[in-house]
Amino acid sequence: MGFFSKTIRTLGPWGGYQLARQICRNQPRILMYHRFSDPPVKGGASPQFFEQQVRHIKDNYNPFSLVGLMQYKREHGRMPSHAVVITVDDGYRDFYQYAYPILKKYQVPATLFVTTGFIERKLWLWPDKITWLLNQIDDIPEAIGVGDLVITVGPINDETRPVYWRQWIDHSLSLHDKEKHHFIDRLAERLGITFPLSIPPQFEPLNWDELAEMQDNGIEIGGHTVTHPSLGRVNDSQARVEIFGCRDALNEKLGQCQRTFCYPNGQPSDFQSFLPGLVREAEFLGAVTAFSDLYGTQDPYLMRRHASGDDMFQFFKATSGVEFLGHKLRRRIRLRRESFLGATDIASPGGNT
Ligand SMILES: [Zn+2]
């Protein structure tokens, strides 16, 4: 654990979180969740922890959906104070099962970003296909070459599965969208496995009726493309189909209303500079990434999000603003170090000056 984390763990409960909350009162924090499960699984959120978090947000902050936050900003010319936004990606059924009843109980709004082709069951999300493949096999009996990737021999167990998973996911993300699907199909073929025709229960999406019900009860249903490609790996016309197609499906099935958007995967490599313009043209009021840094909500079409889940330390760090302040502090230290080193260089006798 780094010095920064240690300091927060010590000082946070002794007023550090309260202090950060006060300093960051005009900087909304957007939290990001993906899957919910009971019993808990690593990296997900369980109803027990989620209820504690929702109650904490309700008692200490001003909860908004993302579209609510953007509408407030447009109306008042500034962000609301102490705002926290809960966002959930993709459109899995577990949101309806575990998270929605809690949000409804506490009357806390949230934003659910859905991949419309997934909701229509035309596809299952490609990372789930990789997860599913790895759950079907006990070992890689001989080295396999799929495209540029060589998969080494080895057992598949709790220890090695995440390593293979990361390798196959990273390789998929390095490919253009069509090549990525081709890679996953070839991978299955080489492993001698056929994908089921329907989406397996653990990866099932919500349906339009459930989405309509939630939309009527304070949940914004936002856009997350049609097929969940990395938008860093598509051309302008493909991006247009993904962004506008998603908007049209949402408006057709759930009625026309203002919404926000979320870039799939959401890392810097999943992004291209023309995307915010397209998202704005499709009349989304704002858009979010999947990482946090010191830019926070500065650009409405590239707002940063803080990871959340069952890790309460991460939750408090993200919600209070400590994580955001940490990014600012780190940058300040880096700049100071750079300017110090720069000054030393200039003053050094061996320099060219
Ligand atoms: Zn996603």
XYZ file of C-alpha atoms and ligand atoms in Angstrom:
354
model
C 0.000 0.000 0.000
C 1.371 3.402 -0.971
C 1.967 6.305 1.391
C -1.095 8.108 0.037
C -3.460 5.181 0.673
C -2.021 4.615 4.162
C -2.531 8.270 5.052
C -6.141 8.217 3.842
C -6.938 5.007 5.702
C -5.639 6.604 8.879
C -6.956 10.125 8.531
C -10.143 9.452 6.554
C -12.382 8.292 9.401
C -10.921 11.056 11.680
C -12.341 13.918 9.708
C -10.355 13.569 6.483
C -13.402 12.463 4.506
C -15.499 15.304 5.936
C -12.813 17.823 5.069
C -12.510 16.495 1.498
C -16.306 16.534 1.166
C -16.295 20.212 2.090
C -13.389 21.153 -0.196
C -14.958 19.270 -3.129
C -18.523 20.438 -2.558
C -18.802 21.956 -6.046
C -17.136 19.036 -7.802
C -19.717 16.267 -8.437
C -18.463 12.737 -7.984
C -19.712 10.161 -10.464
C -19.491 6.587 -9.214
C -19.247 3.604 -11.542
C -20.648 0.113 -10.935
C -21.014 -2.876 -13.269
C -22.293 -6.150 -11.813
C -24.308 -6.946 -8.688
C -24.435 -10.339 -7.018
C -25.497 -12.128 -3.879
C -23.324 -13.712 -2.479
C -20.610 -11.137 -3.265
C -17.991 -11.805 -5.954
C -14.658 -10.050 -6.364
C -14.944 -6.809 -8.315
C -18.756 -6.705 -8.085
C -21.228 -5.143 -5.691
C -23.441 -7.054 -3.269
C -26.796 -5.834 -1.938
C -25.419 -5.658 1.640
C -22.659 -3.190 0.773
C -24.669 -1.355 -1.859
C -27.446 -0.604 0.652
C -24.910 0.873 3.096
C -23.503 3.008 0.293
C -26.877 4.248 -0.937
C -27.871 5.125 2.637
C -24.576 6.982 3.127
C -25.116 8.952 -0.096
C -28.710 9.746 0.875
C -27.654 10.963 4.363
C -24.561 12.951 3.372
C -24.829 14.050 -0.245
C -27.134 15.333 -2.911
C -27.870 12.337 -5.177
C -28.586 12.919 -8.868
C -28.969 10.870 -12.020
C -26.403 11.997 -14.588
C -29.034 13.600 -16.787
C -30.476 15.323 -13.687
C -27.028 16.722 -12.942
C -26.618 18.040 -16.506
C -30.103 19.557 -16.497
C -29.319 21.295 -13.198
C -26.104 22.688 -14.657
C -27.916 23.995 -17.741
C -30.632 25.613 -15.632
C -28.410 27.166 -12.955
C -25.157 27.708 -14.856
C -23.235 25.739 -12.222
C -23.064 22.275 -10.691
C -25.163 21.544 -7.583
C -23.232 21.317 -4.329
C -22.371 17.960 -2.727
C -23.630 16.069 -5.771
C -23.002 12.326 -6.126
C -24.160 10.304 -9.125
C -24.509 6.525 -9.154
C -23.969 5.058 -12.633
C -24.135 1.414 -13.682
C -22.948 0.083 -17.036
C -24.175 -2.396 -19.603
C -27.767 -3.438 -18.728
C -27.442 -6.759 -16.922
C -30.516 -8.199 -15.239
C -28.753 -8.228 -11.835
C -29.258 -4.427 -11.622
C -33.029 -4.938 -11.524
C -32.702 -7.821 -9.093
C -30.335 -6.323 -6.507
C -29.654 -2.603 -7.006
C -32.975 -1.170 -8.172
C -35.007 -2.290 -5.077
C -32.459 -0.519 -2.844
C -32.429 2.674 -4.934
C -36.225 2.655 -4.925
C -36.407 2.083 -1.161
C -34.206 5.129 -0.460
C -35.583 7.166 -3.376
C -32.087 7.682 -4.747
C -31.866 8.318 -8.511
C -29.205 6.669 -10.677
C -28.188 6.235 -14.301
C -28.077 2.875 -16.039
C -26.170 2.876 -19.348
C -27.445 0.153 -21.662
C -26.068 -1.499 -24.785
C -29.221 -1.723 -26.883
C -28.236 -4.749 -29.039
C -27.636 -6.620 -25.771
C -31.083 -5.639 -24.425
C -32.582 -6.868 -27.691
C -30.652 -10.127 -27.204
C -29.000 -9.800 -30.593
C -25.614 -10.282 -28.936
C -24.000 -11.007 -25.626
C -21.212 -8.791 -24.435
C -17.905 -9.975 -25.873
C -15.899 -9.955 -22.571
C -18.555 -12.347 -21.207
C -17.854 -14.704 -24.087
C -14.227 -14.846 -22.988
C -15.237 -15.410 -19.354
C -17.627 -18.153 -20.458
C -14.997 -19.861 -22.636
C -12.563 -19.986 -19.731
C -15.246 -21.550 -17.541
C -15.684 -24.426 -20.003
C -12.126 -25.745 -19.940
C -9.742 -27.245 -17.368
C -6.553 -26.767 -19.310
C -4.869 -25.695 -22.532
C -3.416 -29.083 -23.569
C -1.257 -27.758 -26.396
C -0.063 -24.307 -27.470
C -2.586 -22.587 -29.738
C -1.955 -19.777 -32.201
C -4.952 -17.549 -32.921
C -3.982 -14.721 -35.261
C -0.965 -13.026 -33.677
C -1.628 -14.457 -30.247
C 0.071 -17.605 -28.985
C -1.692 -19.230 -26.053
C 0.610 -21.303 -23.913
C -0.047 -24.734 -22.418
C -1.257 -24.816 -18.834
C -4.021 -25.712 -16.410
C -7.043 -23.413 -16.075
C -7.813 -22.856 -12.412
C -8.660 -19.964 -10.054
C -5.077 -18.777 -10.181
C -4.419 -18.978 -13.933
C -7.898 -18.105 -15.238
C -7.525 -14.339 -14.546
C -4.138 -14.355 -16.308
C -5.519 -15.960 -19.463
C -8.600 -13.727 -19.218
C -6.492 -10.554 -19.097
C -4.365 -11.730 -22.029
C -7.398 -12.534 -24.221
C -9.225 -9.338 -23.257
C -6.161 -7.161 -23.917
C -5.594 -8.858 -27.248
C -9.260 -8.308 -28.204
C -9.013 -4.635 -27.263
C -5.990 -4.220 -29.520
C -8.014 -5.325 -32.551
C -10.506 -3.514 -34.748
C -14.072 -4.411 -33.933
C -14.685 -6.977 -36.699
C -11.300 -8.619 -36.131
C -12.091 -8.832 -32.424
C -15.268 -10.865 -33.006
C -13.404 -13.005 -35.515
C -10.651 -13.608 -32.940
C -13.157 -14.701 -30.273
C -14.926 -17.063 -32.712
C -11.597 -18.534 -33.856
C -10.513 -18.921 -30.235
C -13.673 -20.921 -29.431
C -13.138 -23.029 -32.525
C -9.526 -23.782 -31.606
C -10.633 -24.753 -28.093
C -13.294 -27.025 -29.614
C -16.177 -25.133 -27.964
C -19.415 -23.867 -29.515
C -21.139 -20.822 -28.026
C -24.749 -21.469 -26.928
C -27.433 -19.878 -29.096
C -28.954 -17.921 -26.212
C -27.195 -15.800 -23.594
C -26.260 -17.898 -20.511
C -28.263 -16.932 -17.368
C -25.307 -15.328 -15.547
C -24.836 -12.845 -18.415
C -28.504 -12.100 -19.119
C -29.702 -8.588 -19.984
C -32.700 -6.667 -18.719
C -35.725 -6.378 -20.977
C -37.499 -3.244 -22.244
C -40.422 -3.620 -19.783
C -38.043 -3.641 -16.822
C -36.201 -0.632 -18.228
C -39.482 1.255 -18.745
C -40.550 0.508 -15.171
C -37.237 1.753 -13.795
C -37.306 4.855 -15.983
C -40.683 5.697 -14.435
C -39.114 5.373 -10.986
C -36.127 7.703 -11.053
C -33.603 5.672 -13.045
C -32.197 7.365 -16.129
C -31.663 4.883 -18.966
C -28.604 6.240 -20.761
C -26.800 5.197 -23.954
C -23.896 2.740 -24.174
C -23.845 2.013 -27.965
C -25.562 -0.811 -29.874
C -22.851 -3.506 -29.737
C -20.334 -2.279 -27.088
C -17.284 -1.858 -29.353
C -14.226 0.079 -28.289
C -15.011 3.430 -29.918
C -11.264 3.955 -30.164
C -11.264 1.203 -32.797
C -14.069 2.248 -35.181
C -14.260 4.783 -37.997
C -16.550 7.810 -38.064
C -19.463 6.072 -39.809
C -19.346 3.034 -37.486
C -19.250 5.329 -34.454
C -22.281 7.145 -35.853
C -24.231 3.883 -36.221
C -23.320 2.890 -32.656
C -24.196 6.235 -31.051
C -27.263 7.251 -33.073
C -28.541 3.658 -33.335
C -28.437 3.346 -29.563
C -30.236 6.671 -29.100
C -32.960 5.730 -31.601
C -33.584 2.334 -29.966
C -33.873 3.962 -26.514
C -36.244 6.643 -27.774
C -38.344 4.173 -29.716
C -38.710 1.662 -26.866
C -38.738 3.984 -23.856
C -40.057 7.252 -25.269
C -38.167 10.346 -26.294
C -36.404 12.066 -23.404
C -33.087 13.631 -22.469
C -30.315 11.164 -21.694
C -26.560 10.903 -21.217
C -23.990 8.553 -22.766
C -21.128 6.304 -21.641
C -18.134 5.284 -23.824
C -17.706 1.453 -23.747
C -14.603 0.297 -21.830
C -14.020 3.998 -21.305
C -10.215 4.055 -21.139
C -8.149 6.664 -23.038
C -7.457 4.080 -25.782
C -11.221 3.602 -26.290
C -11.589 7.195 -27.322
C -11.077 9.403 -30.395
C -11.296 13.180 -30.535
C -14.322 13.284 -32.869
C -16.519 11.277 -30.474
C -17.754 14.070 -28.147
C -19.016 15.965 -31.213
C -21.028 12.935 -32.355
C -22.433 12.324 -28.880
C -23.495 15.983 -28.683
C -24.987 15.826 -32.190
C -27.051 12.804 -31.059
C -28.434 15.152 -28.354
C -27.036 13.349 -25.348
C -26.547 15.951 -22.593
C -23.187 14.611 -21.447
C -20.875 11.590 -21.510
C -18.626 9.707 -19.099
C -15.365 7.763 -19.190
C -14.369 4.848 -16.924
C -11.432 6.347 -15.059
C -10.840 9.207 -12.683
C -8.278 11.980 -12.790
C -7.942 15.631 -11.862
C -10.220 16.800 -14.715
C -13.337 15.520 -12.911
C -16.487 16.836 -14.559
C -14.769 19.740 -16.323
C -15.705 18.628 -19.869
C -19.406 17.600 -20.030
C -18.696 15.095 -22.829
C -15.696 13.535 -21.084
C -16.647 13.425 -17.438
C -14.512 11.147 -15.283
C -15.914 8.430 -13.043
C -14.699 6.804 -9.839
C -14.782 3.010 -9.507
C -17.038 1.634 -6.784
C -18.138 -1.775 -5.514
C -17.871 -3.722 -2.259
C -14.584 -2.080 -1.274
C -15.801 0.473 1.289
C -12.402 2.197 1.455
C -12.552 2.870 -2.287
C -16.187 3.968 -1.919
C -15.428 6.539 0.813
C -12.327 7.737 -1.017
C -14.320 8.237 -4.243
C -17.461 9.717 -2.705
C -15.811 12.151 -0.310
C -13.585 13.640 -3.025
C -10.328 12.325 -1.503
C -9.537 10.435 -4.733
C -10.128 13.578 -6.802
C -7.988 15.691 -4.463
C -5.296 12.985 -4.617
C -5.111 13.338 -8.397
C -4.736 17.112 -8.053
C -2.106 16.787 -5.371
C -0.080 14.244 -7.342
C -0.104 16.544 -10.371
C 0.998 19.496 -8.254
C 3.877 17.472 -6.798
C 4.889 16.280 -10.287
C 4.809 19.811 -11.703
C 6.811 21.146 -8.802
C 9.390 18.372 -9.205
C 9.577 19.029 -12.953
C 10.036 22.756 -12.489
C 12.640 22.117 -9.794
C 14.542 19.698 -12.064
C 14.161 22.153 -14.957
C 15.598 24.947 -12.799
C 18.464 22.669 -11.718
C 19.216 21.818 -15.334
C 19.429 25.441 -16.324
C 21.616 26.308 -13.348
C 23.862 23.280 -13.695
C 27.422 24.117 -14.742
C 27.387 21.374 -17.344
C 24.332 22.876 -19.056
C 24.358 24.478 -22.461
C 23.194 27.865 -21.245
Zn -19.752 -1.397 -20.779
